[in-house]
Tab-separated table of N, CA and C in Angstrom:
chain	number	residue	atom	x	y	z
A	25	MET	N	-55.928	-16.960	-111.558
A	25	MET	CA	-55.255	-17.288	-110.237
A	25	MET	C	-55.868	-16.461	-109.213
A	26	PHE	N	-56.327	-15.288	-109.476
A	26	PHE	CA	-56.934	-14.336	-108.491
A	26	PHE	C	-58.260	-14.898	-107.949
A	27	ARG	N	-59.180	-15.472	-108.829
A	27	ARG	CA	-60.420	-15.921	-108.407
A	27	ARG	C	-60.404	-17.378	-108.065
A	28	LYS	N	-59.713	-17.720	-107.005
A	28	LYS	CA	-59.432	-19.112	-106.666
A	28	LYS	C	-59.691	-19.307	-105.176
A	29	THR	N	-60.705	-18.756	-104.574
A	29	THR	CA	-60.942	-18.981	-103.219
A	29	THR	C	-62.342	-19.381	-102.921
A	30	THR	N	-62.589	-19.829	-101.726
A	30	THR	CA	-63.892	-20.229	-101.310
A	30	THR	C	-64.726	-19.043	-100.787
A	31	MET	N	-66.013	-19.264	-100.733
A	31	MET	CA	-66.877	-18.202	-100.227
A	31	MET	C	-66.525	-17.828	-98.718
A	32	ARG	N	-66.184	-18.811	-98.013
A	32	ARG	CA	-65.811	-18.518	-96.529
A	32	ARG	C	-64.526	-17.581	-96.449
A	33	ARG	N	-63.582	-17.927	-97.233
A	33	ARG	CA	-62.413	-17.181	-97.186
A	33	ARG	C	-62.620	-15.752	-97.759
A	34	ALA	N	-63.403	-15.639	-98.772
A	34	ALA	CA	-63.726	-14.333	-99.318
A	34	ALA	C	-64.448	-13.433	-98.258
A	35	ILE	N	-65.338	-14.081	-97.479
A	35	ILE	CA	-65.921	-13.287	-96.383
A	35	ILE	C	-65.019	-12.872	-95.349
A	36	VAL	N	-64.068	-13.732	-95.006
A	36	VAL	CA	-63.025	-13.337	-93.995
A	36	VAL	C	-62.126	-12.215	-94.516
A	37	GLU	N	-61.798	-12.304	-95.806
A	37	GLU	CA	-60.900	-11.219	-96.354
A	37	GLU	C	-61.687	-9.950	-96.494
A	38	GLY	N	-62.970	-9.990	-96.856
A	38	GLY	CA	-63.744	-8.751	-96.871
A	38	GLY	C	-63.840	-8.109	-95.515
A	39	THR	N	-64.090	-8.944	-94.464
A	39	THR	CA	-64.191	-8.479	-93.141
A	39	THR	C	-62.896	-7.821	-92.691
A	40	LEU	N	-61.792	-8.439	-92.962
A	40	LEU	CA	-60.440	-7.890	-92.596
A	40	LEU	C	-60.172	-6.626	-93.261
A	41	ILE	N	-60.648	-6.422	-94.520
A	41	ILE	CA	-60.509	-5.105	-95.163
A	41	ILE	C	-61.304	-4.146	-94.457
A	42	PHE	N	-62.496	-4.449	-94.042
A	42	PHE	CA	-63.421	-3.550	-93.271
A	42	PHE	C	-62.756	-3.181	-91.936
A	43	VAL	N	-62.234	-4.150	-91.263
A	43	VAL	CA	-61.562	-3.905	-89.973
A	43	VAL	C	-60.356	-2.944	-90.171
A	44	ALA	N	-59.599	-3.113	-91.213
A	44	ALA	CA	-58.484	-2.252	-91.508
A	44	ALA	C	-58.994	-0.815	-91.681
A	45	ALA	N	-60.073	-0.607	-92.316
A	45	ALA	CA	-60.630	0.718	-92.549
A	45	ALA	C	-61.018	1.355	-91.255
A	46	GLN	N	-61.660	0.498	-90.460
A	46	GLN	CA	-62.074	1.004	-89.100
A	46	GLN	C	-60.908	1.374	-88.181
A	47	LEU	N	-59.894	0.563	-88.209
A	47	LEU	CA	-58.763	0.823	-87.391
A	47	LEU	C	-57.966	2.006	-87.892
A	48	LEU	N	-57.919	2.181	-89.168
A	48	LEU	CA	-57.232	3.281	-89.788
A	48	LEU	C	-58.022	4.647	-89.425
A	49	GLY	N	-59.329	4.497	-89.222
A	49	GLY	CA	-60.154	5.698	-88.892
A	49	GLY	C	-59.913	6.075	-87.464
A	50	LEU	N	-59.468	5.187	-86.631
A	50	LEU	CA	-59.233	5.513	-85.210
A	50	LEU	C	-57.864	6.174	-84.955
A	51	VAL	N	-57.024	6.299	-85.994
A	51	VAL	CA	-55.722	6.908	-85.813
A	51	VAL	C	-56.009	8.437	-85.761
A	52	PRO	N	-55.551	9.163	-84.816
A	52	PRO	CA	-55.782	10.586	-84.658
A	52	PRO	C	-55.243	11.372	-85.939
A	53	VAL	N	-55.902	12.475	-86.269
A	53	VAL	CA	-55.494	13.345	-87.411
A	53	VAL	C	-54.054	13.886	-87.187
A	54	ALA	N	-53.736	14.212	-85.964
A	54	ALA	CA	-52.427	14.816	-85.681
A	54	ALA	C	-51.231	13.888	-85.987
A	55	PHE	N	-51.559	12.521	-86.084
A	55	PHE	CA	-50.492	11.575	-86.357
A	55	PHE	C	-49.934	11.671	-87.704
A	56	TRP	N	-50.792	12.031	-88.672
A	56	TRP	CA	-50.421	12.041	-90.130
A	56	TRP	C	-49.731	13.327	-90.452
A	57	PRO	N	-48.651	13.364	-91.302
A	57	PRO	CA	-48.124	14.583	-91.841
A	57	PRO	C	-49.194	15.289	-92.668
A	58	PHE	N	-49.171	16.600	-92.768
A	58	PHE	CA	-50.285	17.307	-93.488
A	58	PHE	C	-50.396	16.923	-94.955
A	59	TRP	N	-49.252	16.580	-95.561
A	59	TRP	CA	-49.222	16.219	-96.990
A	59	TRP	C	-49.712	14.903	-97.229
A	60	LEU	N	-49.808	13.895	-96.260
A	60	LEU	CA	-50.140	12.567	-96.382
A	60	LEU	C	-51.670	12.353	-96.005
A	61	PHE	N	-52.226	13.343	-95.265
A	61	PHE	CA	-53.590	13.218	-94.813
A	61	PHE	C	-54.563	13.077	-95.920
A	62	PRO	N	-54.577	13.772	-97.000
A	62	PRO	CA	-55.568	13.517	-98.084
A	62	PRO	C	-55.512	12.086	-98.606
A	63	VAL	N	-54.320	11.528	-98.706
A	63	VAL	CA	-54.137	10.194	-99.198
A	63	VAL	C	-54.741	9.191	-98.176
A	64	VAL	N	-54.590	9.468	-96.914
A	64	VAL	CA	-55.079	8.658	-95.898
A	64	VAL	C	-56.599	8.621	-95.993
A	65	LEU	N	-57.236	9.741	-96.219
A	65	LEU	CA	-58.731	9.812	-96.335
A	65	LEU	C	-59.249	9.052	-97.594
A	66	ILE	N	-58.458	9.065	-98.656
A	66	ILE	CA	-58.845	8.291	-99.865
A	66	ILE	C	-58.636	6.841	-99.611
A	67	VAL	N	-57.564	6.370	-98.972
A	67	VAL	CA	-57.365	4.968	-98.652
A	67	VAL	C	-58.469	4.498	-97.720
A	68	ARG	N	-58.808	5.325	-96.731
A	68	ARG	CA	-59.942	5.001	-95.805
A	68	ARG	C	-61.292	4.743	-96.533
A	69	THR	N	-61.525	5.674	-97.487
A	69	THR	CA	-62.770	5.503	-98.235
A	69	THR	C	-62.760	4.247	-99.070
A	70	LEU	N	-61.595	3.965	-99.766
A	70	LEU	CA	-61.460	2.806	-100.635
A	70	LEU	C	-61.608	1.543	-99.789
A	71	LEU	N	-60.988	1.531	-98.606
A	71	LEU	CA	-61.125	0.359	-97.773
A	71	LEU	C	-62.467	0.144	-97.287
A	72	PHE	N	-63.215	1.217	-97.038
A	72	PHE	CA	-64.581	1.080	-96.592
A	72	PHE	C	-65.506	0.550	-97.687
A	73	VAL	N	-65.233	0.915	-98.910
A	73	VAL	CA	-66.084	0.557	-100.037
A	73	VAL	C	-65.736	-0.791	-100.613
A	74	ALA	N	-64.473	-1.254	-100.414
A	74	ALA	CA	-63.962	-2.439	-101.101
A	74	ALA	C	-64.460	-3.833	-100.585
A	75	PRO	N	-64.876	-4.006	-99.342
A	75	PRO	CA	-65.154	-5.451	-98.988
A	75	PRO	C	-66.095	-6.227	-99.824
A	76	PRO	N	-67.234	-5.690	-100.226
A	76	PRO	CA	-68.157	-6.547	-101.049
A	76	PRO	C	-67.574	-6.805	-102.394
A	77	VAL	N	-66.932	-5.816	-103.006
A	77	VAL	CA	-66.336	-5.913	-104.402
A	77	VAL	C	-65.194	-6.987	-104.294
A	78	TRP	N	-64.310	-6.844	-103.346
A	78	TRP	CA	-63.267	-7.827	-103.204
A	78	TRP	C	-63.725	-9.166	-102.965
A	79	ALA	N	-64.741	-9.389	-102.100
A	79	ALA	CA	-65.268	-10.744	-101.829
A	79	ALA	C	-65.911	-11.341	-103.026
A	80	ALA	N	-66.661	-10.511	-103.760
A	80	ALA	CA	-67.330	-11.032	-104.993
A	80	ALA	C	-66.333	-11.410	-106.098
A	81	MET	N	-65.253	-10.652	-106.149
A	81	MET	CA	-64.238	-10.929	-107.203
A	81	MET	C	-63.379	-12.075	-106.928
A	82	ARG	N	-63.224	-12.499	-105.531
A	82	ARG	CA	-62.337	-13.541	-105.219
A	82	ARG	C	-62.902	-14.925	-105.307
A	83	VAL	N	-64.254	-15.036	-105.306
A	83	VAL	CA	-64.870	-16.330	-105.211
A	83	VAL	C	-64.775	-17.064	-106.531
A	84	LYS	N	-64.367	-18.348	-106.402
A	84	LYS	CA	-64.309	-19.178	-107.609
A	84	LYS	C	-65.740	-19.590	-107.964
A	85	SER	N	-66.048	-19.497	-109.258
A	85	SER	CA	-67.357	-19.875	-109.705
A	85	SER	C	-67.170	-20.708	-111.066
A	86	THR	N	-68.236	-21.491	-111.333
A	86	THR	CA	-68.215	-22.170	-112.591
A	86	THR	C	-68.268	-21.247	-113.786
A	87	LYS	N	-67.953	-21.765	-114.971
A	87	LYS	CA	-67.952	-21.032	-116.156
A	87	LYS	C	-69.301	-20.424	-116.481
A	88	ARG	N	-70.417	-21.129	-116.254
A	88	ARG	CA	-71.693	-20.732	-116.597
A	88	ARG	C	-72.390	-19.982	-115.511
A	89	GLU	N	-71.887	-20.008	-114.253
A	89	GLU	CA	-72.576	-19.462	-113.139
A	89	GLU	C	-72.496	-17.936	-113.195
A	90	LYS	N	-73.635	-17.228	-113.223
A	90	LYS	CA	-73.662	-15.795	-113.190
A	90	LYS	C	-74.084	-15.329	-111.744
A	91	MET	N	-75.336	-15.532	-111.388
A	91	MET	CA	-75.798	-15.088	-110.139
A	91	MET	C	-76.588	-16.274	-109.461
A	92	SER	N	-75.915	-17.021	-108.652
A	92	SER	CA	-76.556	-18.100	-107.934
A	92	SER	C	-77.055	-17.561	-106.611
A	93	ARG	N	-77.671	-18.430	-105.846
A	93	ARG	CA	-78.135	-18.105	-104.499
A	93	ARG	C	-76.939	-17.672	-103.553
A	94	ARG	N	-75.832	-18.360	-103.761
A	94	ARG	CA	-74.845	-18.032	-102.772
A	94	ARG	C	-74.157	-16.709	-103.050
A	95	PHE	N	-74.329	-16.129	-104.217
A	95	PHE	CA	-73.864	-14.732	-104.335
A	95	PHE	C	-74.922	-13.726	-103.926
A	96	TRP	N	-76.188	-14.108	-103.981
A	96	TRP	CA	-77.209	-13.263	-103.386
A	96	TRP	C	-77.089	-13.258	-101.851
A	97	ARG	N	-76.566	-14.342	-101.270
A	97	ARG	CA	-76.369	-14.358	-99.763
A	97	ARG	C	-75.076	-13.685	-99.320
A	98	LEU	N	-74.126	-13.500	-100.234
A	98	LEU	CA	-72.829	-13.003	-99.909
A	98	LEU	C	-72.958	-11.627	-99.252
A	99	GLY	N	-73.733	-10.748	-99.899
A	99	GLY	CA	-73.817	-9.369	-99.428
A	99	GLY	C	-74.365	-9.250	-97.994
A	100	PRO	N	-75.536	-9.939	-97.638
A	100	PRO	CA	-76.011	-9.834	-96.288
A	100	PRO	C	-75.081	-10.599	-95.270
A	101	ILE	N	-74.481	-11.669	-95.691
A	101	ILE	CA	-73.567	-12.383	-94.733
A	101	ILE	C	-72.326	-11.523	-94.397
A	102	LEU	N	-71.836	-10.891	-95.494
A	102	LEU	CA	-70.654	-9.963	-95.293
A	102	LEU	C	-71.106	-8.746	-94.522
A	103	ALA	N	-72.288	-8.281	-94.739
A	103	ALA	CA	-72.830	-7.097	-93.883
A	103	ALA	C	-72.878	-7.500	-92.436
A	104	LEU	N	-73.313	-8.716	-92.181
A	104	LEU	CA	-73.467	-9.124	-90.800
A	104	LEU	C	-72.107	-9.327	-90.112
A	105	THR	N	-71.144	-9.819	-90.725
A	105	THR	CA	-69.806	-10.052	-90.213
A	105	THR	C	-69.114	-8.689	-90.014
A	106	CYS	N	-69.257	-7.779	-90.999
A	106	CYS	CA	-68.667	-6.430	-90.819
A	106	CYS	C	-69.377	-5.641	-89.648
A	107	THR	N	-70.645	-5.781	-89.548
A	107	THR	CA	-71.303	-5.098	-88.461
A	107	THR	C	-70.861	-5.669	-87.138
A	108	GLY	N	-70.712	-7.041	-87.120
A	108	GLY	CA	-70.208	-7.621	-85.842
A	108	GLY	C	-68.833	-7.123	-85.538
A	109	ALA	N	-67.960	-7.031	-86.536
A	109	ALA	CA	-66.565	-6.468	-86.296
A	109	ALA	C	-66.660	-5.041	-85.909
A	110	ASN	N	-67.555	-4.216	-86.455
A	110	ASN	CA	-67.727	-2.881	-86.050
A	110	ASN	C	-68.209	-2.751	-84.602
A	111	VAL	N	-69.129	-3.670	-84.160
A	111	VAL	CA	-69.554	-3.550	-82.797
A	111	VAL	C	-68.415	-3.844	-81.841
A	112	LEU	N	-67.563	-4.885	-82.203
A	112	LEU	CA	-66.392	-5.202	-81.290
A	112	LEU	C	-65.459	-3.957	-81.220
A	113	ILE	N	-65.156	-3.426	-82.393
A	113	ILE	CA	-64.331	-2.260	-82.346
A	113	ILE	C	-64.855	-1.070	-81.513
A	114	ALA	N	-66.176	-0.866	-81.727
A	114	ALA	CA	-66.831	0.312	-81.050
A	114	ALA	C	-66.848	0.053	-79.545
A	115	LEU	N	-67.148	-1.226	-79.155
A	115	LEU	CA	-67.150	-1.479	-77.697
A	115	LEU	C	-65.782	-1.528	-77.057
A	116	LEU	N	-64.731	-1.967	-77.746
A	116	LEU	CA	-63.405	-2.083	-77.127
A	116	LEU	C	-62.577	-0.829	-77.382
A	117	LEU	N	-62.658	-0.202	-78.518
A	117	LEU	CA	-61.664	0.921	-78.904
A	117	LEU	C	-62.440	2.221	-79.047
A	118	GLY	N	-63.684	2.214	-79.391
A	118	GLY	CA	-64.397	3.431	-79.593
A	118	GLY	C	-64.768	3.577	-81.054
A	119	GLU	N	-65.511	4.639	-81.405
A	119	GLU	CA	-65.899	4.930	-82.759
A	119	GLU	C	-65.056	6.086	-83.309
A	120	ALA	N	-64.837	5.972	-84.592
A	120	ALA	CA	-63.929	6.964	-85.279
A	120	ALA	C	-64.851	8.176	-85.696
A	121	THR	N	-64.204	9.339	-85.850
A	121	THR	CA	-64.842	10.507	-86.265
A	121	THR	C	-64.709	10.501	-87.840
A	122	LEU	N	-65.286	11.445	-88.551
A	122	LEU	CA	-65.241	11.494	-89.937
A	122	LEU	C	-63.842	11.739	-90.439
A	123	TRP	N	-63.082	12.642	-89.809
A	123	TRP	CA	-61.726	12.969	-90.249
A	123	TRP	C	-60.599	11.976	-89.669
A	124	GLY	N	-60.952	11.345	-88.584
A	124	GLY	CA	-60.052	10.415	-87.913
A	124	GLY	C	-59.963	10.634	-86.532
A	125	GLY	N	-59.531	9.583	-85.817
A	125	GLY	CA	-59.454	9.677	-84.267
A	125	GLY	C	-60.625	9.264	-83.703
A	126	ALA	N	-60.567	8.851	-82.402
A	126	ALA	CA	-61.712	8.349	-81.668
A	126	ALA	C	-62.583	9.515	-81.263
A	127	SER	N	-63.919	9.335	-81.312
A	127	SER	CA	-64.870	10.286	-80.909
A	127	SER	C	-65.046	10.386	-79.448
A	128	GLY	N	-64.526	9.435	-78.710
A	128	GLY	CA	-64.663	9.481	-77.226
A	128	GLY	C	-64.180	8.189	-76.721
A	129	PRO	N	-64.512	7.852	-75.478
A	129	PRO	CA	-64.092	6.591	-74.913
A	129	PRO	C	-64.822	5.394	-75.566
A	130	PRO	N	-64.365	4.205	-75.323
A	130	PRO	CA	-65.039	3.021	-75.922
A	130	PRO	C	-66.477	2.907	-75.400
A	131	ASP	N	-67.345	2.408	-76.289
A	131	ASP	CA	-68.811	2.334	-75.924
A	131	ASP	C	-69.058	1.535	-74.726
A	132	ILE	N	-68.287	0.566	-74.461
A	132	ILE	CA	-68.568	-0.323	-73.253
A	132	ILE	C	-68.326	0.556	-71.970
A	133	ALA	N	-67.366	1.510	-71.986
A	133	ALA	CA	-67.252	2.438	-70.885
A	133	ALA	C	-68.325	3.494	-70.784
A	134	ARG	N	-68.909	3.823	-71.915
A	134	ARG	CA	-69.900	4.844	-71.974
A	134	ARG	C	-71.282	4.341	-71.451
A	135	PHE	N	-71.503	2.952	-71.404
A	135	PHE	CA	-72.735	2.512	-70.909
A	135	PHE	C	-72.969	2.864	-69.443
A	136	GLY	N	-71.817	2.836	-68.640
A	136	GLY	CA	-71.936	3.124	-67.223
A	136	GLY	C	-71.640	4.559	-66.869
A	137	ALA	N	-71.347	5.424	-67.888
A	137	ALA	CA	-70.978	6.740	-67.565
A	137	ALA	C	-72.225	7.624	-67.310
A	138	SER	N	-71.989	8.795	-66.735
A	138	SER	CA	-73.132	9.647	-66.526
A	138	SER	C	-72.887	10.956	-67.259
A	139	GLY	N	-73.857	11.730	-67.435
A	139	GLY	CA	-73.746	12.982	-68.116
A	139	GLY	C	-73.880	12.868	-69.633
A	140	SER	N	-73.097	13.743	-70.343
A	140	SER	CA	-73.180	13.761	-71.767
A	140	SER	C	-72.407	12.589	-72.379
A	141	ALA	N	-71.549	11.897	-71.667
A	141	ALA	CA	-70.855	10.685	-72.191
A	141	ALA	C	-71.666	9.470	-72.130
A	142	HIS	N	-72.843	9.470	-71.480
A	142	HIS	CA	-73.667	8.279	-71.242
A	142	HIS	C	-74.227	7.745	-72.587
A	143	LEU	N	-74.173	6.458	-72.787
A	143	LEU	CA	-74.820	5.843	-73.978
A	143	LEU	C	-75.743	4.787	-73.464
A	144	ALA	N	-76.981	4.952	-73.910
A	144	ALA	CA	-78.047	3.991	-73.539
A	144	ALA	C	-77.846	2.703	-74.418
A	145	ILE	N	-78.092	1.597	-73.816
A	145	ILE	CA	-77.930	0.311	-74.584
A	145	ILE	C	-78.939	0.272	-75.733
A	146	ALA	N	-80.096	0.757	-75.529
A	146	ALA	CA	-81.125	0.838	-76.646
A	146	ALA	C	-80.637	1.673	-77.764
A	147	ASP	N	-80.041	2.867	-77.514
A	147	ASP	CA	-79.501	3.670	-78.558
A	147	ASP	C	-78.341	2.927	-79.355
A	148	PHE	N	-77.536	2.248	-78.554
A	148	PHE	CA	-76.483	1.462	-79.242
A	148	PHE	C	-77.058	0.404	-80.139
A	149	LEU	N	-78.059	-0.313	-79.681
A	149	LEU	CA	-78.682	-1.402	-80.449
A	149	LEU	C	-79.347	-0.870	-81.714
A	150	VAL	N	-80.109	0.259	-81.550
A	150	VAL	CA	-80.695	0.896	-82.688
A	150	VAL	C	-79.693	1.278	-83.782
A	151	SER	N	-78.747	1.981	-83.327
A	151	SER	CA	-77.669	2.453	-84.314
A	151	SER	C	-76.942	1.267	-84.982
A	152	THR	N	-76.802	0.202	-84.272
A	152	THR	CA	-76.192	-0.986	-84.856
A	152	THR	C	-77.138	-1.652	-85.854
A	153	LEU	N	-78.401	-1.709	-85.521
A	153	LEU	CA	-79.393	-2.251	-86.463
A	153	LEU	C	-79.492	-1.364	-87.735
A	154	GLU	N	-79.436	-0.108	-87.529
A	154	GLU	CA	-79.481	0.841	-88.696
A	154	GLU	C	-78.277	0.594	-89.589
A	155	ARG	N	-77.063	0.449	-89.018
A	155	ARG	CA	-75.904	0.251	-89.725
A	155	ARG	C	-75.966	-1.134	-90.478
A	156	LEU	N	-76.514	-2.096	-89.829
A	156	LEU	CA	-76.583	-3.410	-90.427
A	156	LEU	C	-77.527	-3.336	-91.616
A	157	VAL	N	-78.638	-2.631	-91.605
A	157	VAL	CA	-79.549	-2.533	-92.737
A	157	VAL	C	-78.864	-1.747	-93.860
A	158	ILE	N	-78.173	-0.699	-93.580
A	158	ILE	CA	-77.457	0.032	-94.605
A	158	ILE	C	-76.319	-0.764	-95.270
A	159	PHE	N	-75.590	-1.407	-94.405
A	159	PHE	CA	-74.498	-2.304	-94.973
A	159	PHE	C	-75.093	-3.434	-95.857
A	160	ALA	N	-76.227	-4.042	-95.363
A	160	ALA	CA	-76.872	-5.177	-96.200
A	160	ALA	C	-77.248	-4.703	-97.544
A	161	ILE	N	-77.895	-3.511	-97.600
A	161	ILE	CA	-78.434	-2.974	-98.861
A	161	ILE	C	-77.178	-2.643	-99.737
A	162	TYR	N	-76.175	-1.894	-99.182
A	162	TYR	CA	-75.063	-1.550	-100.088
A	162	TYR	C	-74.261	-2.801	-100.461
A	163	TYR	N	-73.968	-3.688	-99.565
A	163	TYR	CA	-73.178	-4.813	-99.938
A	163	TYR	C	-73.864	-5.764	-100.887
A	164	THR	N	-75.133	-5.924	-100.807
A	164	THR	CA	-75.872	-6.760	-101.746
A	164	THR	C	-75.762	-6.101	-103.138
A	165	ILE	N	-76.067	-4.858	-103.199
A	165	ILE	CA	-76.031	-4.140	-104.476
A	165	ILE	C	-74.529	-4.238	-105.088
A	166	ALA	N	-73.563	-4.003	-104.214
A	166	ALA	CA	-72.112	-4.110	-104.726
A	166	ALA	C	-71.683	-5.466	-105.244
A	167	VAL	N	-72.215	-6.552	-104.498
A	167	VAL	CA	-71.888	-7.877	-104.926
A	167	VAL	C	-72.571	-8.227	-106.225
A	168	VAL	N	-73.787	-7.850	-106.382
A	168	VAL	CA	-74.661	-8.099	-107.548
A	168	VAL	C	-73.933	-7.396	-108.800
A	169	CYS	N	-73.618	-6.174	-108.582
A	169	CYS	CA	-73.065	-5.361	-109.672
A	169	CYS	C	-71.689	-5.942	-110.048
A	170	THR	N	-70.819	-6.338	-109.081
A	170	THR	CA	-69.547	-6.869	-109.320
A	170	THR	C	-69.696	-8.186	-110.108
A	171	ARG	N	-70.535	-9.055	-109.655
A	171	ARG	CA	-70.814	-10.309	-110.414
A	171	ARG	C	-71.237	-10.096	-111.848
A	172	LEU	N	-72.161	-9.186	-111.979
A	172	LEU	CA	-72.660	-8.919	-113.338
A	172	LEU	C	-71.624	-8.329	-114.259
A	173	VAL	N	-70.781	-7.466	-113.702
A	173	VAL	CA	-69.673	-6.962	-114.511
A	173	VAL	C	-68.602	-8.065	-114.897
A	174	ASN	N	-68.371	-8.911	-113.883
A	174	ASN	CA	-67.320	-9.936	-114.140
A	174	ASN	C	-67.851	-11.102	-115.017
A	175	GLY	N	-69.080	-11.439	-114.834
A	175	GLY	CA	-69.664	-12.511	-115.578
A	175	GLY	C	-70.246	-12.213	-116.884
A	176	GLY	N	-70.441	-10.919	-117.196
A	176	GLY	CA	-71.054	-10.480	-118.400
A	176	GLY	C	-72.561	-10.600	-118.325
A	177	PHE	N	-73.256	-9.464	-118.152
A	177	PHE	CA	-74.584	-9.499	-117.970
A	177	PHE	C	-75.405	-9.233	-119.315
A	178	MET	N	-74.692	-9.055	-120.404
A	178	MET	CA	-75.291	-8.880	-121.708
A	178	MET	C	-74.966	-10.056	-122.610
A	179	ARG	N	-75.137	-11.223	-122.067
A	179	ARG	CA	-74.742	-12.454	-122.782
A	179	ARG	C	-75.981	-12.906	-123.590
A	180	PHE	N	-75.759	-13.071	-124.896
A	180	PHE	CA	-76.894	-13.604	-125.697
A	180	PHE	C	-76.201	-14.237	-127.006
A	181	THR	N	-76.937	-15.027	-127.649
A	181	THR	CA	-76.439	-15.757	-128.825
A	181	THR	C	-77.095	-15.108	-130.098
A	182	MET	N	-76.264	-14.829	-131.028
A	182	MET	CA	-76.853	-14.260	-132.229
A	182	MET	C	-77.003	-15.401	-133.276
A	183	PRO	N	-78.252	-15.594	-133.750
A	183	PRO	CA	-78.490	-16.666	-134.656
A	183	PRO	C	-78.139	-16.424	-136.106
A	184	ALA	N	-76.989	-15.757	-136.396
A	184	ALA	CA	-76.649	-15.314	-137.713
A	184	ALA	C	-75.714	-16.362	-138.270
A	185	GLY	N	-76.046	-16.919	-139.438
A	185	GLY	CA	-75.152	-17.743	-140.189
A	185	GLY	C	-74.970	-19.120	-139.627
A	186	ASN	N	-73.941	-19.761	-140.127
A	186	ASN	CA	-73.661	-21.198	-139.753
A	186	ASN	C	-73.122	-21.300	-138.357
A	187	GLY	N	-72.200	-20.484	-138.019
A	187	GLY	CA	-71.543	-20.582	-136.722
A	187	GLY	C	-72.134	-19.484	-135.788
A	188	ARG	N	-72.884	-19.929	-134.725
A	188	ARG	CA	-73.435	-18.943	-133.835
A	188	ARG	C	-72.366	-18.235	-132.976
A	189	VAL	N	-72.625	-17.023	-132.709
A	189	VAL	CA	-71.590	-16.238	-131.933
A	189	VAL	C	-72.324	-15.826	-130.647
A	190	THR	N	-71.623	-16.085	-129.542
A	190	THR	CA	-72.070	-15.662	-128.236
A	190	THR	C	-71.325	-14.377	-127.824
A	191	LEU	N	-72.104	-13.408	-127.566
A	191	LEU	CA	-71.504	-12.121	-127.031
A	191	LEU	C	-71.743	-11.946	-125.612
């Protein structure tokens, strides 16, 4: 019942998980009670790592399908959508710091600012491209590993005896 969705819906769900992680990162540290803050950091990390694994696990596949082209494309497509969502969040709300909270004003306001708050459009585009490459590499590896674990990557037939056994 869990693996009963289309590739498009899996990509949307993975992107929503990524957006939840980014929005959780924008909540200031002072908002959380001190005893809950370590749990929030763990949840943020899990939400950041989860999109490719979740998307790869949710897609319906045939019984014999292990790694088709559509699963090789899932990682880069998910990386592209998550990077697009990250750009929108950074432009409209700002970027999160490592521990939580916004690192400054939204990036769209920083384009026209002067002084230390100024952000050059070229710098923004280069950092976005770097993030896209990193996400594409990680998401592709995560999707491939998830599919191999779910589909069984050590599948072979033993020719012993009358009835063959597939492991």
